[in-house]
Each structure stands twice: as C-alpha cells, then as structure tokens.
Amino acid sequence: MYKKFEIQEKNAFSQKNGILNENQAKVENLFEIANIPNCFTRSKNLRKCMTENSIFNQKVQFLRTSRGLNPKIFISDFKCKGTFLALGSELKNQFAIYKDGLIFISPYIGDLKNIATFDRFLKLLQIFTDTYKLKFDCIIGDLHPNFLHTKYFEKQGFKVIKFQHHFSHLVCALAENSLLKSGKKFLGFSFDGTGYGLDGHIWGGEVMIFDEFCFTRVTKFEEFSLIGGDNAIKNIYKIAISLIFKFGIEKKAAKFLTKFDKNEVRNLKILEKKSIKTSSLGRIFDAFACVICHLDKITYDGESGMNLEKLYIQNYVKFYEFELKNGEIKFGKVFEQIFSDEPCVAATKFINGIAELISKIALKYENDVVLSGGVFQNKTLMNRISKNFAKIGRKFYANLENPTNDSGIAYGQLNAFLSQNDKE
C-alpha cells in the first residue's frame, strides 16, 4: 500500500541561508518544513526561485521573475556606449545591466540583508561579469544611504548614481509600456511599504507628476510614526497602536487595546512622538489588517493584503472616503470606522476606498495614469481600479512583465539613468 499525500513543490529556501542549491544543505535545513527534499545529481551554479504571477482583469502580472523568464537579454532603444550596473533594491533584489544597447536582467535574488543572499548576489553578478567580460563604467543605485550592496560598491571606489525609490518604480512601468521618449508628463501612483524619501523619511504613499527625467510630489498619505522602525514591519500591532495615538481614538479602540500589555502600550505612546515618520500605504494596509483581521504579526510579505482580500465581498460597492486636504491624503476618519464595522464590510470598504481615491485624484489631472509599487500586487484592488477606470473612461498603465514590487526597481533605475545620459 502506498500512502497518498499531496505533493507541493516549494523553493529550497531557508530564512537563515536563503536559496539552497547544494543537496547536503537541503537535507540539513529543510526537514523542519518539508517531507522530502528534491535533490539533483547535477550542479546548480545559478540558483533560481520559482516564477510567481497573479491575474487581474484577465491579464497576467508577474510578481517574481525567475525560472523560465530570467535571466534575460534583449536589445534596447538606447544608443549610448558603456557598461552600467543598476543595483536595484535591498529587498526582493534583482539587478540589471546595460552594455552598448543590450540590457541584461538577473533572476530574482531576494533580501540582501540576509548574509547568504548577499553572497548569492555577488556570486551571480560575478557569473555575469565573467561570462560577458563586463567592466562597469558606472553603478546606479537607490537613495538609501545604508543599503549593503550600495555601500559595497562605494567601498570598491565606485561613484554610485542614485535615484529615488518610488521614481524608479514608476520609470520601470514607463519603460515596460514603451512610454519613454514620449515627451509627456504622467500622473504616477507609487504605493508600497518602504522607500527612502528626499526628506529622509520613509515614503510609500506617493502621487507624482513625472517623466523619465524628474518628478514632483503632488500629494501623499499623511505621515504617521513607525514605532520601532523595522521591528514594526513584522510586529504590525505597533503600527495600529501608533495610528490610534495619532488620531486620538483610544476610547474608540479600547477593546482592541486590552489585548496588549498596559506597560507596553504606555511605552509605545512615549516612543510615538520620537519615531521615524512614514507615508507608506503598505504600512497602512498592515495597521488595517491588524484591527480587521486580528493579525498582530506577519510572517511573510503581502500577508496583510492577502488577509484583507479573503474578507472582500464581491459586488459590494460601498467604500470609505479618504479626504484630500492641504496636499495630503487624510485617513483618520476611515481608520476610526473600522473599529465599529463588521470585518468583511471594513475590509471591502477599505480596498474599494483606495480604488475610489485613485480615480478621484486621476479626475483632477489630464495626465495619463501610471501605477507601480508593491500595493498594486493586490489582485482585488487592481480589479476594482480597472472597473472604476472603465467607468470614468480613463486608462492606466501598470507593470505586468516586470514585477510591480521591488524586484522591478533595478530596471527603473537603469532606464532613468539611460534616459538622462543617452545621446542619439
């Protein structure tokens, strides 16, 4: 008798060691999460994750481009001579290379804060430089001053040309949709979890007028405190409590606050005034999921959005209304309402509200709309936006082939640099 069980193929990945390619490493690291490690008799020098995609409005949107798609090489429309490396973001890293008209895009690498993954980044880059005999004339990176790969190349003596994170997101979408060199300005919505801003704050809820050369920030989500910094990104209850303090709704949220130690809540209130500020819609998603879905901590990327999607009521048209005031998107009244609405209603009205907000801002401008950033991985949100834009007779451009998350940053950085330096 054979025992029947479901077989699911997963990447050979551990939090400690990143993507694993050696059979012994698989055996030693994976038995706590897998029944059977899949071993190979051949050496796998180029470690590659599974490719992941989603579907919205009957369109395939790739969220991770690796096995079967990347690495890839293609001819660009740029004519400048030289060899340039775009480092990409620190999270969900992919890099991109330009050489005399050709563009190379690496497979998905991962979170470079992980030592094993950073080592993989360097080894993979070495494979490209050795195979194609590359010598870099210029390095392109993110504004963030503490990214490991940026600091690594600065220590090697390279001058790193830096572009703002959310601008890079939007330029990636322009390049994919063949909108470079159009001579037009676009209205860009760049919504994600984290990106270093020009003011040193954490951006992530940005609306910009932009082209491939520059941008102007025209509105943003109002800022709030990210208590504990990076620690709050995993322990998302701290973000929810921060918003409760910001909007002065302790009485409304009294039942929610009883879940937590009184001394910790008191200490968080002291820290709230001193903490780094953010305008991140991704972090707002976290706070809403914490209250609505009773999700105090997250264990994987996108967990908050996915939990809210599970509660979404199809064909429910009501929405929370975000207020536009003094160049900011105000959401205090919206946040207060979720403590009294039923979870399914609150989740649906929140997602619908974001879609309505985008339509509302789009109608204030004649510019074509571009969407990019990790928030737009949310299939339910994208379907709602598609319906709204069809209703108002507008179209929008978004990432499909290149990930709308941080894996697309390198391609955006590269195209921003080339646009500003290309000579016909």
CSV table of C-alpha atoms in Angstrom, one decimal:
chain,number,residue,atom,x,y,z
A,1,MET,CA,0.0,0.0,0.0
A,2,TYR,CA,1.2,3.5,-0.9
A,3,LYS,CA,0.2,6.4,1.3
A,4,LYS,CA,-1.5,9.1,-0.7
A,5,PHE,CA,-0.5,12.7,0.1
A,6,GLU,CA,-0.5,16.0,-1.8
A,7,ILE,CA,2.8,17.0,-3.4
A,8,GLN,CA,3.6,20.7,-3.4
A,9,GLU,CA,6.9,22.0,-4.9
A,10,LYS,CA,8.4,24.8,-3.0
A,11,ASN,CA,11.7,26.7,-3.4
A,12,ALA,CA,14.6,25.3,-1.4
A,13,PHE,CA,14.7,28.3,0.8
A,14,SER,CA,15.5,28.9,4.5
A,15,GLN,CA,15.4,32.1,6.4
A,16,LYS,CA,18.9,31.5,7.6
A,17,ASN,CA,20.6,30.5,4.3
A,18,GLY,CA,18.4,31.9,1.6
A,19,ILE,CA,18.0,29.8,-1.6
A,20,LEU,CA,19.8,26.4,-1.3
A,21,ASN,CA,21.5,24.7,-4.2
A,22,GLU,CA,23.6,22.0,-2.6
A,23,ASN,CA,22.0,18.7,-1.8
A,24,GLN,CA,23.6,18.4,1.7
A,25,ALA,CA,22.3,21.9,2.6
A,26,LYS,CA,18.8,20.9,1.6
A,27,VAL,CA,18.9,17.8,3.8
A,28,GLU,CA,20.3,19.7,6.7
A,29,ASN,CA,18.0,22.7,6.5
A,30,LEU,CA,14.7,21.7,5.0
A,31,PHE,CA,13.3,18.7,7.1
A,32,GLU,CA,11.6,21.1,9.5
A,33,ILE,CA,9.4,22.5,6.7
A,34,ALA,CA,9.4,19.7,4.1
A,35,ASN,CA,8.8,15.9,4.0
A,36,ILE,CA,11.1,15.2,1.0
A,37,PRO,CA,14.0,17.4,-0.2
A,38,ASN,CA,14.3,17.2,-4.0
A,39,CYS,CA,18.0,16.5,-4.8
A,40,PHE,CA,19.8,16.7,-8.1
A,41,THR,CA,22.8,14.8,-9.5
A,42,ARG,CA,24.0,17.8,-11.5
A,43,SER,CA,25.5,21.0,-10.0
A,44,LYS,CA,23.2,24.1,-9.9
A,45,ASN,CA,25.5,27.0,-10.1
A,46,LEU,CA,22.8,29.5,-10.9
A,47,ARG,CA,20.2,29.2,-8.1
A,48,LYS,CA,16.8,30.2,-9.2
A,49,CYS,CA,13.4,30.6,-7.5
A,50,MET,CA,10.1,29.7,-8.9
A,51,THR,CA,8.4,32.3,-11.0
A,52,GLU,CA,5.2,33.7,-9.5
A,53,ASN,CA,2.3,35.5,-11.1
A,54,SER,CA,-1.2,36.8,-10.5
A,55,ILE,CA,-4.2,37.6,-12.7
A,56,PHE,CA,-6.2,40.8,-12.7
A,57,ASN,CA,-8.7,41.9,-15.3
A,58,GLN,CA,-7.7,38.8,-17.4
A,59,LYS,CA,-4.1,39.9,-17.5
A,60,VAL,CA,-1.1,38.0,-16.2
A,61,GLN,CA,1.0,40.1,-13.8
A,62,PHE,CA,4.4,38.6,-12.8
A,63,LEU,CA,5.3,39.1,-9.2
A,64,ARG,CA,8.6,37.2,-9.3
A,65,THR,CA,10.6,36.7,-12.5
A,66,SER,CA,13.0,33.8,-12.3
A,67,ARG,CA,12.8,30.3,-13.6
A,68,GLY,CA,11.5,30.2,-17.2
A,69,LEU,CA,11.8,34.0,-17.6
A,70,ASN,CA,15.0,35.4,-16.1
A,71,PRO,CA,17.9,35.9,-16.7
A,72,LYS,CA,17.0,37.5,-20.0
A,73,ILE,CA,18.9,39.7,-22.5
A,74,PHE,CA,17.3,42.0,-25.1
A,75,ILE,CA,18.1,44.9,-27.4
A,76,SER,CA,17.0,48.3,-26.0
A,77,ASP,CA,16.2,51.5,-27.9
A,78,PHE,CA,19.2,53.3,-26.2
A,79,LYS,CA,22.3,54.1,-28.3
A,80,CYS,CA,24.8,55.2,-25.7
A,81,LYS,CA,28.1,53.3,-25.3
A,82,GLY,CA,29.2,52.0,-22.0
A,83,THR,CA,28.5,49.3,-19.4
A,84,PHE,CA,26.3,50.2,-16.4
A,85,LEU,CA,25.1,48.2,-13.4
A,86,ALA,CA,21.8,49.1,-11.7
A,87,LEU,CA,21.8,47.5,-8.3
A,88,GLY,CA,18.1,47.5,-7.6
A,89,SER,CA,16.5,47.5,-4.1
A,90,GLU,CA,17.7,45.7,-1.0
A,91,LEU,CA,14.5,43.7,-0.7
A,92,LYS,CA,13.3,41.4,-3.4
A,93,ASN,CA,16.6,42.2,-5.3
A,94,GLN,CA,17.2,41.8,-8.9
A,95,PHE,CA,19.9,43.7,-10.8
A,96,ALA,CA,20.0,45.0,-14.3
A,97,ILE,CA,23.0,45.6,-16.7
A,98,TYR,CA,23.3,47.7,-19.8
A,99,LYS,CA,26.1,47.2,-22.3
A,100,ASP,CA,26.2,49.1,-25.6
A,101,GLY,CA,22.5,48.8,-26.3
A,102,LEU,CA,21.9,45.4,-24.7
A,103,ILE,CA,20.0,45.0,-21.4
A,104,PHE,CA,20.5,42.1,-19.1
A,105,ILE,CA,18.1,41.4,-16.2
A,106,SER,CA,19.0,38.9,-13.5
A,107,PRO,CA,16.7,36.4,-11.9
A,108,TYR,CA,15.1,37.0,-8.5
A,109,ILE,CA,17.8,37.1,-5.8
A,110,GLY,CA,16.0,38.1,-2.5
A,111,ASP,CA,16.5,40.0,0.6
A,112,LEU,CA,20.1,41.3,0.7
A,113,LYS,CA,20.0,41.8,4.5
A,114,ASN,CA,20.4,38.0,4.6
A,115,ILE,CA,24.1,37.3,4.6
A,116,ALA,CA,23.7,34.1,2.4
A,117,THR,CA,21.5,36.0,-0.1
A,118,PHE,CA,24.0,38.9,-0.3
A,119,ASP,CA,26.7,36.4,-1.0
A,120,ARG,CA,24.5,34.9,-3.8
A,121,PHE,CA,24.1,38.4,-5.2
A,122,LEU,CA,27.8,38.8,-5.5
A,123,LYS,CA,28.3,35.3,-7.0
A,124,LEU,CA,25.6,35.8,-9.5
A,125,LEU,CA,26.9,39.1,-10.5
A,126,GLN,CA,30.4,37.5,-10.9
A,127,ILE,CA,28.9,34.9,-13.3
A,128,PHE,CA,27.5,37.8,-15.5
A,129,THR,CA,30.8,39.7,-15.5
A,130,ASP,CA,32.9,36.7,-16.2
A,131,THR,CA,30.6,35.3,-18.9
A,132,TYR,CA,30.1,38.6,-20.8
A,133,LYS,CA,33.5,40.1,-20.0
A,134,LEU,CA,31.9,43.1,-18.3
A,135,LYS,CA,33.7,46.1,-16.8
A,136,PHE,CA,31.4,48.6,-15.3
A,137,ASP,CA,31.7,52.3,-16.2
A,138,CYS,CA,29.0,53.4,-13.7
A,139,ILE,CA,27.0,52.0,-10.8
A,140,ILE,CA,23.3,53.1,-10.3
A,141,GLY,CA,21.5,52.7,-7.0
A,142,ASP,CA,18.9,53.8,-4.5
A,143,LEU,CA,19.0,57.0,-2.4
A,144,HIS,CA,19.0,54.9,0.8
A,145,PRO,CA,22.4,55.5,2.5
A,146,ASN,CA,22.6,52.1,4.2
A,147,PHE,CA,21.9,49.5,1.6
A,148,LEU,CA,24.5,46.8,1.8
A,149,HIS,CA,25.1,46.5,-2.0
A,150,THR,CA,25.4,50.3,-2.4
A,151,LYS,CA,28.0,50.5,0.4
A,152,TYR,CA,29.8,47.5,-1.0
A,153,PHE,CA,30.4,49.3,-4.4
A,154,GLU,CA,31.2,52.6,-2.8
A,155,LYS,CA,33.9,50.9,-0.8
A,156,GLN,CA,35.2,49.5,-4.1
A,157,GLY,CA,35.8,53.1,-5.2
A,158,PHE,CA,32.8,53.4,-7.5
A,159,LYS,CA,30.7,56.6,-7.5
A,160,VAL,CA,27.1,55.4,-7.3
A,161,ILE,CA,24.5,57.5,-9.2
A,162,LYS,CA,21.3,57.4,-7.0
A,163,PHE,CA,17.6,57.6,-7.9
A,164,GLN,CA,14.6,57.9,-5.5
A,165,HIS,CA,12.9,54.6,-4.9
A,166,HIS,CA,9.3,55.5,-6.0
A,167,PHE,CA,10.5,57.4,-9.0
A,168,SER,CA,12.4,54.2,-10.1
A,169,HIS,CA,9.2,52.2,-9.6
A,170,LEU,CA,7.3,54.5,-12.0
A,171,VAL,CA,10.0,54.7,-14.6
A,172,CYS,CA,10.0,50.9,-14.7
A,173,ALA,CA,6.4,51.0,-15.6
A,174,LEU,CA,7.1,53.7,-18.3
A,175,ALA,CA,9.8,51.6,-19.8
A,176,GLU,CA,7.7,48.4,-19.9
A,177,ASN,CA,4.8,50.2,-21.6
A,178,SER,CA,7.1,51.9,-24.2
A,179,LEU,CA,6.3,55.3,-22.9
A,180,LEU,CA,9.9,56.6,-22.7
A,181,LYS,CA,10.8,59.5,-25.0
A,182,SER,CA,7.0,60.3,-25.4
A,183,GLY,CA,7.6,63.9,-24.3
A,184,LYS,CA,4.6,63.6,-21.9
A,185,LYS,CA,4.2,64.1,-18.2
A,186,PHE,CA,2.4,61.3,-16.3
A,187,LEU,CA,0.4,61.1,-13.1
A,188,GLY,CA,2.0,58.4,-11.1
A,189,PHE,CA,0.8,56.5,-8.1
A,190,SER,CA,3.6,54.7,-6.3
A,191,PHE,CA,2.2,52.8,-3.3
A,192,ASP,CA,4.4,50.3,-1.4
A,193,GLY,CA,5.8,49.5,2.0
A,194,THR,CA,9.2,51.3,2.3
A,195,GLY,CA,11.3,53.7,0.2
A,196,TYR,CA,13.8,56.3,1.3
A,197,GLY,CA,12.5,59.8,0.6
A,198,LEU,CA,14.2,63.0,-0.4
A,199,ASP,CA,13.4,64.3,3.1
A,200,GLY,CA,14.9,61.3,4.9
A,201,HIS,CA,11.5,60.0,5.9
A,202,ILE,CA,10.1,56.6,4.8
A,203,TRP,CA,7.9,57.2,1.7
A,204,GLY,CA,5.3,54.8,0.4
A,205,GLY,CA,2.1,56.6,-0.4
A,206,GLU,CA,3.2,58.9,-3.2
A,207,VAL,CA,1.4,60.6,-6.0
A,208,MET,CA,3.7,62.3,-8.5
A,209,ILE,CA,3.7,64.2,-11.8
A,210,PHE,CA,6.7,62.7,-13.5
A,211,ASP,CA,8.5,61.6,-16.7
A,212,GLU,CA,11.7,59.6,-17.0
A,213,PHE,CA,13.8,62.6,-16.1
A,214,CYS,CA,12.3,64.0,-12.9
A,215,PHE,CA,9.3,64.1,-10.6
A,216,THR,CA,7.2,66.4,-8.5
A,217,ARG,CA,5.4,65.0,-5.4
A,218,VAL,CA,1.9,66.4,-5.7
A,219,THR,CA,0.2,64.6,-2.8
A,220,LYS,CA,0.9,61.8,-0.3
A,221,PHE,CA,-0.7,59.9,2.6
A,222,GLU,CA,-0.4,61.9,5.8
A,223,GLU,CA,2.6,60.8,7.8
A,224,PHE,CA,2.5,58.7,11.0
A,225,SER,CA,5.1,57.3,13.4
A,226,LEU,CA,6.7,53.9,12.6
A,227,ILE,CA,7.3,52.9,16.3
A,228,GLY,CA,10.3,50.7,16.5
A,229,GLY,CA,11.3,51.2,12.9
A,230,ASP,CA,11.9,47.9,11.0
A,231,ASN,CA,10.6,46.0,14.0
A,232,ALA,CA,7.1,47.3,13.4
A,233,ILE,CA,7.1,45.9,9.9
A,234,LYS,CA,6.9,42.4,11.4
A,235,ASN,CA,5.0,43.4,14.6
A,236,ILE,CA,2.3,45.3,12.9
A,237,TYR,CA,0.2,45.8,16.0
A,238,LYS,CA,2.7,48.6,16.8
A,239,ILE,CA,1.6,50.4,13.6
A,240,ALA,CA,-2.1,50.1,14.6
A,241,ILE,CA,-1.4,51.4,18.1
A,242,SER,CA,0.6,54.3,16.5
A,243,LEU,CA,-2.4,55.3,14.4
A,244,ILE,CA,-4.7,55.1,17.5
A,245,PHE,CA,-2.4,57.6,19.2
A,246,LYS,CA,-2.1,59.8,16.2
A,247,PHE,CA,-5.8,60.1,15.7
A,248,GLY,CA,-6.7,60.3,19.4
A,249,ILE,CA,-9.1,57.4,19.4
A,250,GLU,CA,-8.1,55.4,22.5
A,251,LYS,CA,-11.7,55.3,23.7
A,252,LYS,CA,-13.0,54.0,20.4
A,253,ALA,CA,-10.2,51.4,20.3
A,254,ALA,CA,-10.4,50.5,24.0
A,255,LYS,CA,-11.4,46.9,23.4
A,256,PHE,CA,-8.6,46.4,20.8
A,257,LEU,CA,-6.0,47.8,23.2
A,258,THR,CA,-7.0,45.4,26.0
A,259,LYS,CA,-5.2,42.7,24.1
A,260,PHE,CA,-1.8,44.2,24.8
A,261,ASP,CA,0.2,44.7,28.0
A,262,LYS,CA,-0.6,48.1,29.6
A,263,ASN,CA,3.1,48.9,30.2
A,264,GLU,CA,4.0,48.2,26.6
A,265,VAL,CA,1.1,50.4,25.3
A,266,ARG,CA,2.3,53.2,27.7
A,267,ASN,CA,5.9,52.9,26.4
A,268,LEU,CA,4.7,52.9,22.8
A,269,LYS,CA,2.9,56.1,23.4
A,270,ILE,CA,6.1,57.7,24.7
A,271,LEU,CA,8.0,56.5,21.7
A,272,GLU,CA,5.3,57.6,19.2
A,273,LYS,CA,6.4,61.2,19.2
A,274,LYS,CA,10.1,60.4,18.7
A,275,SER,CA,9.8,57.7,16.0
A,276,ILE,CA,10.7,58.0,12.3
A,277,LYS,CA,7.8,59.2,10.1
A,278,THR,CA,6.3,57.4,7.1
A,279,SER,CA,3.7,58.0,4.5
A,280,SER,CA,3.6,54.3,3.5
A,281,LEU,CA,0.3,52.9,2.2
A,282,GLY,CA,1.8,49.4,2.7
A,283,ARG,CA,2.1,50.1,6.4
A,284,ILE,CA,-1.4,51.4,6.5
A,285,PHE,CA,-2.6,48.1,5.0
A,286,ASP,CA,-0.7,46.4,7.9
A,287,ALA,CA,-2.5,48.5,10.5
A,288,PHE,CA,-5.9,47.9,9.0
A,289,ALA,CA,-5.3,44.2,8.7
A,290,CYS,CA,-4.2,44.1,12.4
A,291,VAL,CA,-7.5,45.6,13.5
A,292,ILE,CA,-9.8,43.9,11.0
A,293,CYS,CA,-8.2,40.5,10.7
A,294,HIS,CA,-6.8,40.2,14.2
A,295,LEU,CA,-3.3,39.9,12.7
A,296,ASP,CA,-0.8,41.2,15.2
A,297,LYS,CA,2.4,39.9,13.5
A,298,ILE,CA,3.2,39.0,9.9
A,299,THR,CA,5.4,36.1,8.8
A,300,TYR,CA,5.6,36.7,5.0
A,301,ASP,CA,5.4,39.5,2.5
A,302,GLY,CA,1.9,40.6,1.5
A,303,GLU,CA,0.2,38.7,4.4
A,304,SER,CA,-1.8,41.8,5.4
A,305,GLY,CA,-3.2,42.4,1.9
A,306,MET,CA,-4.0,38.8,1.4
A,307,ASN,CA,-5.9,38.5,4.6
A,308,LEU,CA,-8.0,41.6,3.7
A,309,GLU,CA,-8.6,40.1,0.3
A,310,LYS,CA,-10.0,36.9,1.9
A,311,LEU,CA,-12.7,39.1,3.6
A,312,TYR,CA,-13.6,41.0,0.5
A,313,ILE,CA,-17.3,41.0,-0.5
A,314,GLN,CA,-17.7,40.8,-4.3
A,315,ASN,CA,-20.1,43.2,-5.9
A,316,TYR,CA,-20.3,45.3,-2.7
A,317,VAL,CA,-19.9,48.9,-3.9
A,318,LYS,CA,-19.7,51.0,-0.7
A,319,PHE,CA,-16.3,52.5,0.2
A,320,TYR,CA,-14.5,54.5,2.8
A,321,GLU,CA,-13.9,58.0,1.6
A,322,PHE,CA,-10.4,59.4,2.0
A,323,GLU,CA,-10.1,63.2,2.4
A,324,LEU,CA,-7.8,65.3,0.2
A,325,LYS,CA,-6.6,68.3,2.2
A,326,ASN,CA,-3.5,70.5,2.0
A,327,GLY,CA,-1.6,68.2,-0.3
A,328,GLU,CA,-2.2,65.2,1.9
A,329,ILE,CA,-4.5,62.1,1.9
A,330,LYS,CA,-6.2,62.1,5.3
A,331,PHE,CA,-7.4,58.7,6.6
A,332,GLY,CA,-8.1,59.3,10.3
A,333,LYS,CA,-11.9,59.1,9.9
A,334,VAL,CA,-11.5,56.0,7.8
A,335,PHE,CA,-9.3,54.3,10.4
A,336,GLU,CA,-11.8,55.1,13.2
A,337,GLN,CA,-14.7,53.5,11.3
A,338,ILE,CA,-13.1,50.0,11.1
A,339,PHE,CA,-13.5,49.6,14.9
A,340,SER,CA,-17.3,49.6,14.6
A,341,ASP,CA,-17.8,48.0,11.1
A,342,GLU,CA,-18.0,44.2,10.7
A,343,PRO,CA,-14.7,42.8,9.4
A,344,CYS,CA,-15.9,41.8,6.0
A,345,VAL,CA,-17.5,45.2,5.5
A,346,ALA,CA,-14.4,47.1,6.8
A,347,ALA,CA,-12.0,45.1,4.5
A,348,THR,CA,-14.2,45.7,1.5
A,349,LYS,CA,-14.8,49.4,2.1
A,350,PHE,CA,-11.1,49.9,2.7
A,351,ILE,CA,-10.0,48.3,-0.6
A,352,ASN,CA,-12.8,50.0,-2.5
A,353,GLY,CA,-11.8,53.2,-0.9
A,354,ILE,CA,-8.3,53.1,-2.2
A,355,ALA,CA,-9.6,52.4,-5.7
A,356,GLU,CA,-12.0,55.3,-5.4
A,357,LEU,CA,-9.2,57.6,-4.1
A,358,ILE,CA,-7.1,56.8,-7.2
A,359,SER,CA,-10.0,57.6,-9.5
A,360,LYS,CA,-10.8,60.8,-7.6
A,361,ILE,CA,-7.2,62.1,-7.9
A,362,ALA,CA,-7.0,61.0,-11.6
A,363,LEU,CA,-10.0,63.1,-12.5
A,364,LYS,CA,-8.2,66.2,-11.2
A,365,TYR,CA,-5.5,65.8,-13.9
A,366,GLU,CA,-5.5,65.2,-17.6
A,367,ASN,CA,-2.2,63.3,-17.5
A,368,ASP,CA,-2.2,59.5,-18.3
A,369,VAL,CA,-2.0,57.4,-15.1
A,370,VAL,CA,0.8,55.1,-14.1
A,371,LEU,CA,0.6,52.6,-11.2
A,372,SER,CA,3.6,50.9,-9.6
A,373,GLY,CA,4.7,49.6,-6.2
A,374,GLY,CA,4.0,46.6,-4.1
A,375,VAL,CA,0.5,47.6,-3.1
A,376,PHE,CA,-0.5,47.0,-6.7
A,377,GLN,CA,0.2,43.3,-6.4
A,378,ASN,CA,-3.2,43.1,-4.7
A,379,LYS,CA,-5.4,41.5,-7.3
A,380,THR,CA,-8.7,42.6,-5.7
A,381,LEU,CA,-7.6,46.2,-5.6
A,382,MET,CA,-6.4,46.0,-9.3
A,383,ASN,CA,-9.7,44.6,-10.4
A,384,ARG,CA,-11.6,47.3,-8.6
A,385,ILE,CA,-9.3,50.0,-10.2
A,386,SER,CA,-9.9,48.5,-13.6
A,387,LYS,CA,-13.7,48.7,-13.2
A,388,ASN,CA,-13.5,52.3,-11.9
A,389,PHE,CA,-11.3,53.5,-14.7
A,390,ALA,CA,-13.6,51.9,-17.3
A,391,LYS,CA,-16.5,53.7,-15.7
A,392,ILE,CA,-14.8,57.1,-15.9
A,393,GLY,CA,-13.4,56.5,-19.4
A,394,ARG,CA,-9.7,56.6,-18.4
A,395,LYS,CA,-6.9,54.1,-18.9
A,396,PHE,CA,-3.9,53.4,-16.7
A,397,TYR,CA,-0.5,51.8,-17.3
A,398,ALA,CA,1.0,49.2,-14.8
A,399,ASN,CA,3.7,46.6,-14.6
A,400,LEU,CA,2.9,43.2,-16.0
A,401,GLU,CA,6.1,41.6,-17.2
A,402,ASN,CA,8.4,43.4,-14.7
A,403,PRO,CA,7.3,43.0,-11.1
A,404,THR,CA,5.5,45.9,-9.6
A,405,ASN,CA,7.2,45.2,-6.3
A,406,ASP,CA,10.9,46.0,-5.5
A,407,SER,CA,12.2,43.4,-8.0
A,408,GLY,CA,11.4,46.0,-10.7
A,409,ILE,CA,13.4,48.8,-9.2
A,410,ALA,CA,16.7,47.9,-11.0
A,411,TYR,CA,15.0,48.1,-14.4
A,412,GLY,CA,13.6,51.5,-13.4
A,413,GLN,CA,16.9,52.8,-12.2
A,414,LEU,CA,18.6,51.7,-15.3
A,415,ASN,CA,16.1,53.4,-17.6
A,416,ALA,CA,16.1,56.6,-15.6
A,417,PHE,CA,19.9,56.7,-15.9
A,418,LEU,CA,19.9,55.9,-19.6
A,419,SER,CA,17.2,58.4,-20.4
A,420,GLN,CA,19.3,61.1,-18.8
A,421,ASN,CA,22.5,60.1,-20.5
A,422,ASP,CA,21.6,58.7,-23.9
A,423,LYS,CA,22.8,60.6,-26.9
A,424,GLU,CA,21.4,59.8,-30.3
